Short mmCIF file of C-alpha atoms in Angstrom, two decimals:
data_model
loop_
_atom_site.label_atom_id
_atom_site.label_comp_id
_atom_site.label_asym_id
_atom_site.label_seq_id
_atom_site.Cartn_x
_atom_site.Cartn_y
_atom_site.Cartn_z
CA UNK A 1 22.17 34.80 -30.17
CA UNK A 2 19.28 33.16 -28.93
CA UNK A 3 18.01 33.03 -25.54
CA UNK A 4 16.49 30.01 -23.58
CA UNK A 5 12.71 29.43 -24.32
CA UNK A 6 10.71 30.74 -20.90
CA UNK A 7 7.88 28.68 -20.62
CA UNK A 8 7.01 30.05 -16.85
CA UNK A 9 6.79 33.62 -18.45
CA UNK A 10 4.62 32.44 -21.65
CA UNK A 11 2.28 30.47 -19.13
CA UNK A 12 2.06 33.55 -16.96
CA UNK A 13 1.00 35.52 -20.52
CA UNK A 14 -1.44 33.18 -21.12
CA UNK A 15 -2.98 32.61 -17.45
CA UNK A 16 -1.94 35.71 -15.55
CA UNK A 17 -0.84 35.98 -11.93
CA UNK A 18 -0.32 33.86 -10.06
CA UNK A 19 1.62 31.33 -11.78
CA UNK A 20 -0.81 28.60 -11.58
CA UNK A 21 -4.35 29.65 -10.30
CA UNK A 22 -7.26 27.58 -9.89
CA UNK A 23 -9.07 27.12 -13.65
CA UNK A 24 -12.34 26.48 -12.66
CA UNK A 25 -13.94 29.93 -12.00
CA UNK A 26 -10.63 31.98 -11.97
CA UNK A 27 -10.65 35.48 -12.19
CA UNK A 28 -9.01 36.47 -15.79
CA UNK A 29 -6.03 38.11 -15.52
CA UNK A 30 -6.12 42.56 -16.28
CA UNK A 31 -5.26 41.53 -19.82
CA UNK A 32 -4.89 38.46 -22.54
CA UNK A 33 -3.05 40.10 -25.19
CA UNK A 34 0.50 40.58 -25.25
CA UNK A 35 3.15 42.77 -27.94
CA UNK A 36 4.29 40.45 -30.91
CA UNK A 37 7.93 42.15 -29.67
CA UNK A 38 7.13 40.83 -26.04
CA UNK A 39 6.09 37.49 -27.22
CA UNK A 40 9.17 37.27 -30.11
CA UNK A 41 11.37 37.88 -26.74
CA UNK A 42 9.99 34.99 -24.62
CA UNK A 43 10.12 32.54 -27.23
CA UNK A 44 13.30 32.95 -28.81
CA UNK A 45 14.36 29.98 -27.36
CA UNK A 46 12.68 27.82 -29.99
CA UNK A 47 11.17 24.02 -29.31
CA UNK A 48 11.67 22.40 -25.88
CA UNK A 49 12.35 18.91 -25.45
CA UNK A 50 12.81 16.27 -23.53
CA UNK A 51 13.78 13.56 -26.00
CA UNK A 52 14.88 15.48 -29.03
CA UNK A 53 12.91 15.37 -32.26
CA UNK A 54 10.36 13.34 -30.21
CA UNK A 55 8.82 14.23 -27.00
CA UNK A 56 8.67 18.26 -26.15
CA UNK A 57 9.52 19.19 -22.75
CA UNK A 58 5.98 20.55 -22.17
CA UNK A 59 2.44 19.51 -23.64
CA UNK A 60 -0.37 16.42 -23.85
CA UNK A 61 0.64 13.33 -25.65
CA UNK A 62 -0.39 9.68 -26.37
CA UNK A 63 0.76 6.19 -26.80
CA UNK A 64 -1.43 4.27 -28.24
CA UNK A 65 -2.21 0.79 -30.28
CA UNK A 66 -4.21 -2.76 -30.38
CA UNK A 67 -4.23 -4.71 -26.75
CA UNK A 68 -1.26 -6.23 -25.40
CA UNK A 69 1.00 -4.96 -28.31
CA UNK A 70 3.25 -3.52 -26.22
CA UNK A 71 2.25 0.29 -25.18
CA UNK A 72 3.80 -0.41 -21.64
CA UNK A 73 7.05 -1.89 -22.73
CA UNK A 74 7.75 1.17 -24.71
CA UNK A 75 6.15 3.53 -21.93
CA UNK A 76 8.19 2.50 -19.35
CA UNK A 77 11.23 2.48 -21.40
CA UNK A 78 10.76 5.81 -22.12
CA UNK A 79 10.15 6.65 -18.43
CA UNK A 80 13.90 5.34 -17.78
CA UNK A 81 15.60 6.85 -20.22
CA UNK A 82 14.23 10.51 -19.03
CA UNK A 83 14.86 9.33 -15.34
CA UNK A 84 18.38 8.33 -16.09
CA UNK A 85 19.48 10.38 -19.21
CA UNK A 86 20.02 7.35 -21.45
CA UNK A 87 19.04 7.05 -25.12
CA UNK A 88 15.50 6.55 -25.67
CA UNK A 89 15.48 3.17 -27.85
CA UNK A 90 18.98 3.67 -28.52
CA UNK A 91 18.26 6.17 -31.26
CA UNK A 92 16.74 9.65 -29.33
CA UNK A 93 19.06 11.51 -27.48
CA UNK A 94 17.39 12.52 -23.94
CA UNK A 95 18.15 16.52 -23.52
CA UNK A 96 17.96 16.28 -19.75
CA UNK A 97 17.34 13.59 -17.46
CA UNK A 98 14.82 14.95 -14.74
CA UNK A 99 12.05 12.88 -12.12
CA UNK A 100 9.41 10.93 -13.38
CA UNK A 101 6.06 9.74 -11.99
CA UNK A 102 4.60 6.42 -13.65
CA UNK A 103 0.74 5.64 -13.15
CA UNK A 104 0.87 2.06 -13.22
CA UNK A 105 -3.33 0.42 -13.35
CA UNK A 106 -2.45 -2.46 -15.14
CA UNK A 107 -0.24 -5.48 -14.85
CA UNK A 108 0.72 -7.10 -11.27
CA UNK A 109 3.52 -6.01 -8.79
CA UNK A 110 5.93 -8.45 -9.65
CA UNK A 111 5.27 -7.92 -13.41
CA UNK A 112 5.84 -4.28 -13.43
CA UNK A 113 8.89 -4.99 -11.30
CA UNK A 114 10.13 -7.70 -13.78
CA UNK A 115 9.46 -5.03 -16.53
CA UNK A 116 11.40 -2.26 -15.11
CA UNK A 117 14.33 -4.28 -13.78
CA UNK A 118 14.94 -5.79 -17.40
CA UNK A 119 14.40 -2.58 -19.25
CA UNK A 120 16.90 -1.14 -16.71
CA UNK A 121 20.00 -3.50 -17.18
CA UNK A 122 18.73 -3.35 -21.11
CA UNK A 123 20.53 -0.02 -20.80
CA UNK A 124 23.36 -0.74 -18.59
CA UNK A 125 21.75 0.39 -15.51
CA UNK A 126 21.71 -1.22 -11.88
CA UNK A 127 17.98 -0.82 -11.43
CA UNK A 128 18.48 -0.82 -7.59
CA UNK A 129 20.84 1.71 -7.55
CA UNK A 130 20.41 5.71 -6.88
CA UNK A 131 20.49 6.43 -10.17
CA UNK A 132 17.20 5.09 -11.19
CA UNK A 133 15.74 4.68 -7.54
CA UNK A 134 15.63 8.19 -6.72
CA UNK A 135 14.63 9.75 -10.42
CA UNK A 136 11.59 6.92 -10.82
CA UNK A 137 8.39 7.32 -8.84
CA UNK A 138 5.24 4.55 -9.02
CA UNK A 139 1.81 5.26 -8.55
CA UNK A 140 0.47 1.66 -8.54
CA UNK A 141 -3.01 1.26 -8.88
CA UNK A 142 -4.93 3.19 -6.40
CA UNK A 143 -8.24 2.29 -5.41
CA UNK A 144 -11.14 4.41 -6.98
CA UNK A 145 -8.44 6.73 -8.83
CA UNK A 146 -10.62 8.54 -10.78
CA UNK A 147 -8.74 11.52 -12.68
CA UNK A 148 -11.85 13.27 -14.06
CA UNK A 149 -12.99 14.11 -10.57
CA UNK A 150 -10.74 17.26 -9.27
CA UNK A 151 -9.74 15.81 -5.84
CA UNK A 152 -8.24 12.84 -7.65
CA UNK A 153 -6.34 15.31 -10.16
CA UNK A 154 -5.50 17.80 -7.81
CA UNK A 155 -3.41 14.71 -5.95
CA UNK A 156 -1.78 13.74 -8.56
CA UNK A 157 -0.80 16.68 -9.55
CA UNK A 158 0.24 18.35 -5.73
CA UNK A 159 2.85 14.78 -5.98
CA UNK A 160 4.07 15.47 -9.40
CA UNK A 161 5.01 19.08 -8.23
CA UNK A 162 6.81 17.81 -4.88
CA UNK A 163 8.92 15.50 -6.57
CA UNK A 164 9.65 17.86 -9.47
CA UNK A 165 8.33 15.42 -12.03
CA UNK A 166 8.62 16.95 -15.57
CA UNK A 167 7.13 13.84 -17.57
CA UNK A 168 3.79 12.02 -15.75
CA UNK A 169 2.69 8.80 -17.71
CA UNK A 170 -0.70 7.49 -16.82
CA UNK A 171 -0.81 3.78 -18.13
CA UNK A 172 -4.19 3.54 -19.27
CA UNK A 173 -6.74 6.16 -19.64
CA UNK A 174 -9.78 3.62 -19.60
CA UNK A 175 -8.06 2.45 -16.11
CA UNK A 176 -7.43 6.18 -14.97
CA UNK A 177 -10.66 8.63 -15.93
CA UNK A 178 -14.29 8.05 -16.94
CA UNK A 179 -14.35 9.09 -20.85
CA UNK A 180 -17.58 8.10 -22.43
CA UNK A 181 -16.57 6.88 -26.28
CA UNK A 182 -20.23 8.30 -27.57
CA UNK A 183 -20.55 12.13 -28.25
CA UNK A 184 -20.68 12.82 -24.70
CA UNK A 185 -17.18 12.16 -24.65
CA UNK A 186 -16.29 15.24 -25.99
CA UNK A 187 -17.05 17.09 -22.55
CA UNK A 188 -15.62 13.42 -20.49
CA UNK A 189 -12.21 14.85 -22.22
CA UNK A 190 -12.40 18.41 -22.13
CA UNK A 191 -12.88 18.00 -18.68
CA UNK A 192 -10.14 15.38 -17.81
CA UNK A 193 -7.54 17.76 -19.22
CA UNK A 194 -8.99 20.67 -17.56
CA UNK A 195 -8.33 18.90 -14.28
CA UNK A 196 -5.16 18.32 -15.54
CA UNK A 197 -3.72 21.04 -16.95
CA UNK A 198 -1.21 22.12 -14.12
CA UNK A 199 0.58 19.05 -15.30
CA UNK A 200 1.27 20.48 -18.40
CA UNK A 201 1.97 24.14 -17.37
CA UNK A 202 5.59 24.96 -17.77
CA UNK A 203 8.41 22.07 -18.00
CA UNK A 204 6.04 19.21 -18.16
CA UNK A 205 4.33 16.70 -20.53
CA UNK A 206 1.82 14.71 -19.50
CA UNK A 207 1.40 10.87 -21.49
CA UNK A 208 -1.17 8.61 -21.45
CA UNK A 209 -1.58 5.39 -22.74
CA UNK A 210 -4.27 4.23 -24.85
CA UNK A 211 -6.50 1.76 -27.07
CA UNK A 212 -7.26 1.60 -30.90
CA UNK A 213 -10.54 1.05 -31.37
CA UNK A 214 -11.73 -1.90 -32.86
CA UNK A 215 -11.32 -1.63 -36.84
CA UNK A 216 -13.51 -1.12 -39.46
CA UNK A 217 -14.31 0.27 -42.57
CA UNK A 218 -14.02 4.25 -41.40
CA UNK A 219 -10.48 3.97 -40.50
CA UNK A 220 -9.33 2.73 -43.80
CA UNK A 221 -8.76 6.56 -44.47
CA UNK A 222 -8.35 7.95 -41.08
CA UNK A 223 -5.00 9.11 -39.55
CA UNK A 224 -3.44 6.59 -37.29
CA UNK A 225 -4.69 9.42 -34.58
CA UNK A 226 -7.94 9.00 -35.20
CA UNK A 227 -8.06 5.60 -34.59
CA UNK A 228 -7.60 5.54 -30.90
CA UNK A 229 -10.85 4.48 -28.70
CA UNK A 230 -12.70 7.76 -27.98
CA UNK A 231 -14.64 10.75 -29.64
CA UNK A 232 -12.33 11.69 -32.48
CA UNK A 233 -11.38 14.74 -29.85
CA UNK A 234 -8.22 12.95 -28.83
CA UNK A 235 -6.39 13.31 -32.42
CA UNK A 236 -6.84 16.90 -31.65
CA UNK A 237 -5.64 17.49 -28.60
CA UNK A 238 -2.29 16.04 -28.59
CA UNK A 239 1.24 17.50 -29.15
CA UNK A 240 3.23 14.33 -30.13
CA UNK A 241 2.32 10.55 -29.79
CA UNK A 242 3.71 7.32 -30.77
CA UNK A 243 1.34 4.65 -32.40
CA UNK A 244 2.19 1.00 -32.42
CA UNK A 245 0.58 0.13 -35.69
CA UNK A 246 1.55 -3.60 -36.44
CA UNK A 247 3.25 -6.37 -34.35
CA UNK A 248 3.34 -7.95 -31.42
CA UNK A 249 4.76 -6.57 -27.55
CA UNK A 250 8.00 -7.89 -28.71
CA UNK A 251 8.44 -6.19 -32.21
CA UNK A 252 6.29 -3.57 -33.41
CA UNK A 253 5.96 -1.10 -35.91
CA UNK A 254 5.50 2.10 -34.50
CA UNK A 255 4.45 5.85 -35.92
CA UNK A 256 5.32 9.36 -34.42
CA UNK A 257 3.27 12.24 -34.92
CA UNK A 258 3.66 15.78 -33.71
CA UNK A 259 2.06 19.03 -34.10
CA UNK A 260 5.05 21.48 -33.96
CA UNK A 261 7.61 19.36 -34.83
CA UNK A 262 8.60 17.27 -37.96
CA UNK A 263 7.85 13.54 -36.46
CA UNK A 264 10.68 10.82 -37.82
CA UNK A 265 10.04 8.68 -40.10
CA UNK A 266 8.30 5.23 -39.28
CA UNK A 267 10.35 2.57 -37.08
CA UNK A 268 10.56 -0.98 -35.62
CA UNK A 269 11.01 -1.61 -32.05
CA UNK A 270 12.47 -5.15 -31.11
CA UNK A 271 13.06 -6.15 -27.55
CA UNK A 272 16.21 -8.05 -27.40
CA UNK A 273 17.83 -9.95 -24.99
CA UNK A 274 17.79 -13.63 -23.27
CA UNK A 275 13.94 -13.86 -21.30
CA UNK A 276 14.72 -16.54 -18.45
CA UNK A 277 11.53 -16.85 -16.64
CA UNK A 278 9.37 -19.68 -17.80
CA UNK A 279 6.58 -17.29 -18.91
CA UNK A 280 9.02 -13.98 -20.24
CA UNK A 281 11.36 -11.60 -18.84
CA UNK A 282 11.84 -11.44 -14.91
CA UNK A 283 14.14 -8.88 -12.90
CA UNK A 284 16.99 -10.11 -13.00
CA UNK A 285 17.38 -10.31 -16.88
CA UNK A 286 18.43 -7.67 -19.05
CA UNK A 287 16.20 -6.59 -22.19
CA UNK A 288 17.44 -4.21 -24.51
CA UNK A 289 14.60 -2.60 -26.57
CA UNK A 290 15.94 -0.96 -29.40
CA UNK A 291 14.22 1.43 -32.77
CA UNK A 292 15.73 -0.68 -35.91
CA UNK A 293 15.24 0.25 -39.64
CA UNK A 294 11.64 1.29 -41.01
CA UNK A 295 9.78 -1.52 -41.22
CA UNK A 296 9.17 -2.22 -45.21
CA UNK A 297 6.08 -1.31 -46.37
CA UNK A 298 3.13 -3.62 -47.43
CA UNK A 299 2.70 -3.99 -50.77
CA UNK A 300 -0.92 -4.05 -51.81
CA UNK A 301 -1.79 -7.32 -53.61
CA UNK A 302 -3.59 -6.41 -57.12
CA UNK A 303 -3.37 -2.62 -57.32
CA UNK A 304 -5.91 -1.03 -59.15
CA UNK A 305 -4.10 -0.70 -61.91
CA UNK A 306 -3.23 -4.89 -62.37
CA UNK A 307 -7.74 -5.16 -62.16
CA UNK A 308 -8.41 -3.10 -64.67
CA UNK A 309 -5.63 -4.39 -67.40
CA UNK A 310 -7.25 -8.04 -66.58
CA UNK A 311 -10.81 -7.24 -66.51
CA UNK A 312 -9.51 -4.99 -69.84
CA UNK A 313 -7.83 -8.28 -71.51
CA UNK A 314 -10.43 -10.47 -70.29
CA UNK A 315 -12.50 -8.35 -72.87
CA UNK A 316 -13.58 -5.94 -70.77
CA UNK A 317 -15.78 -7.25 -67.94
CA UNK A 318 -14.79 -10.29 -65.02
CA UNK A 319 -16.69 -11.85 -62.42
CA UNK A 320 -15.73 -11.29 -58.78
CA UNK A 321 -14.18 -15.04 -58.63
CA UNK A 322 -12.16 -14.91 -61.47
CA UNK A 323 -10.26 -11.68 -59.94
CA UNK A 324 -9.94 -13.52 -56.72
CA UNK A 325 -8.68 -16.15 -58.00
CA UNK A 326 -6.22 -14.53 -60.59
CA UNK A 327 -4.59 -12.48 -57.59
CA UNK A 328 -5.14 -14.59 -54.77
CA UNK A 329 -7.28 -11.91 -52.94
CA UNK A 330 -10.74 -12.78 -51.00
CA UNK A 331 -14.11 -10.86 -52.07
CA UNK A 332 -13.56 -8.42 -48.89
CA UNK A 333 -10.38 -7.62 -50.24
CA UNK A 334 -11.89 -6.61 -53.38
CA UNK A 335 -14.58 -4.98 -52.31
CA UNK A 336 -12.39 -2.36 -50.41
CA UNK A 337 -10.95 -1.81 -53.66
CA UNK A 338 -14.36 -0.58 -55.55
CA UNK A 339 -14.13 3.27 -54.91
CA UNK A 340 -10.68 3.12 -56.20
CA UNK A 341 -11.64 1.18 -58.95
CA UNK A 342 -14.49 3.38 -59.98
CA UNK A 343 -12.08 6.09 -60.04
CA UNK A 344 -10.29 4.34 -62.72
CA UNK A 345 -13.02 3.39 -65.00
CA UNK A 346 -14.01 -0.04 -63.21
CA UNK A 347 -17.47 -0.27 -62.64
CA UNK A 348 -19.16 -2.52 -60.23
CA UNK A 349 -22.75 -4.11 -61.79
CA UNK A 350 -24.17 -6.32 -59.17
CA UNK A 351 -26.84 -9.01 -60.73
CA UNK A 352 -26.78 -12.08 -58.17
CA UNK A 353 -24.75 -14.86 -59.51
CA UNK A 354 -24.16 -12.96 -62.47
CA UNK A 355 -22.41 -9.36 -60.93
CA UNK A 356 -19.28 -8.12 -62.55
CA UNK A 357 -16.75 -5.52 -62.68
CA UNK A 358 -16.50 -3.74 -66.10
CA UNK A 359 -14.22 -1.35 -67.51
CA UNK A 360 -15.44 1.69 -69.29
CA UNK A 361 -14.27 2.36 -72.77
CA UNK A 362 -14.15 -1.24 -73.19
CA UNK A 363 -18.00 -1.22 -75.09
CA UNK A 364 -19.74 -2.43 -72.45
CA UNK A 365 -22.62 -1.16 -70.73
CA UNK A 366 -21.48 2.52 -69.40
#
């Protein structure tokens, strides 16, 4: 029989007595190392979560994706459904309802009011009653909040602890912390979660909400991780995060990842439901937002494979245009195929008006 997973004693293992003592310039504790027996004991328990198979009860996480494609509408969601217990997107059971704080530095008043008042009666709840009133806590847009400075942290943390928050969502990072995106913004975001990292000792996971990057050609192999605005440290730091990869605020395709747990696989999110305000969804109205089936995947017009049997029964060699125009692709398109096609024999010979793709074995020029 297993016994419940003890975070508090695991944190105390790893940062010594007392429970939580300052980071910067602590004492370390008499010792760091601990018996595998000892250890085997405390985490019997296996995985904590909060919303099962997707958000562990403790640890650093992101949402992320392009702007305005609807990071907040699935934040905030998310935020209600631990607050009140509900199903997260009608699919992800919540283990435990339990407080939340919300960092809200975007959007107006009335719209994150509209927002949360839709979501709310999306789920069958009265958004002015006890149930979500007293579980759902705002931080809206305080002026100068600052997060990588340690007064700022230590405040938001000191109100997470006296409401007994056990998920904080800061919606966005840009709006919330000064990260630099060059190399320096390696130490910008070690030092952010250092100030931070009460949040995340013991029953709590700390979310925040963040950009993609502009794309170009690097991320055509990255994880979806990687492409978030920053140093590249952020893909390594997290312990789950959902990615909106496609779509707009209203349906979106969205990606999990995790590192200790087996993510699910890729989903849609729609936002249902009758918007009656002249410009969207206002308090009164009720929006159900809801995970439907994987969202089919894109099949890649003129695989490598379909080239190189044209350029191969064209005799061998085609000019740019005539592949284009046989598969209804643009030159860009084909020129982020030209690795791949080297791979399979295609080579690339670039003469002005006269370059080419040619296929080796064909007898032309090797």
């Amino acid at each position: 029989m297993t016994t419940p997973l003890d975070i508090e004693a695991l944190a105390r293992l790893h940062y010594g007595e007392p429970e939580h003592p300052e980071r910067n310039g602590a004492a370390p504790p008499e010792t760091l190392i601990t018996s595998w027996q000892r250890f085997d004991e405390l985490a019997a328990g296996g995985m904590a979560y909060r919303i099962a198979g997707l958000l562990p009860a403790e640890g650093l996480g992101f949402t992320a994706s392009g702007p305005k494609r609807g990071k907040t509408w699935l934040a905030l969601a998310k935020a209600i459904s631990v607050a009140t217990g509900r199903e997260y997107l009608e699919r992800f059971e919540v283990v435990e309802r339990c407080p939340v704080v919300y960092v809200a530095l975007e959007g107006s008043p009335g719209g994150v009011r509209a927002r949360i008042g839709a979501l709310a009666r999306g789920m069958g709840i009265d958004p002015d009653s006890p149930e979500l009133r007293d579980w759902l806590h705002l931080v809206y847009k305080p002026r100068g909040i600052n997060l990588s400075d340690p007064a700022w942290a230590e405040r938001l943390i000191a109100d997470a602890e006296r409401v007994e928050a056990r998920l904080v969502v800061v919606d966005v990072l840009r709006r919330a912390a000064s990260v630099r995106e060059s190399a320096d913004g390696v130490g910008d975001f070690a030092k952010l979660v250092r100030n931070l990292e009460p949040l995340i000792d013991g029953e709590r996971f700390l979310e925040l909400l963040h950009h993609f990057r502009k794309e170009g050609s690097a991320d055509e192999n990255a994880a979806t991780g990687e492409r978030m605005s920053g140093t590249g440290s952020l893909h390594g730091h997290y312990d789950a995060a959902m990615f909106i990869t496609s779509g707009t605020d209203l349906s979106m395709a969205v990606e999990v990842d995790g590192r200790d747990f087996r993510p699910p696989q890729p989903f849609r999110v729609e936002i249902k439901g009758e918007a009656t305000g002249p410009w969207g969804y206002v308090y009164e109205d009720a929006a159900r937002i809801v995970a439907v089936d994987a969202p089919a995947r894109k099949v890649a017009k003129a695989s490598v494979e379909e080239i190189r049997a044209f350029i191969m029964a064209a005799g061998g060699e085609a000019a740019p245009g005539a592949i284009c125009g046989r598969f209804g692709i643009d030159e860009k398109t084909l020129r982020r195929r030209r690795s791949e096609l080297d791979k399979a024999g295609v080579r690339y010979l670039e003469d002005g008006k006269r370059s080419r793709y040619m296929a080796r074995g064909s007898g032309g020029a090797q």
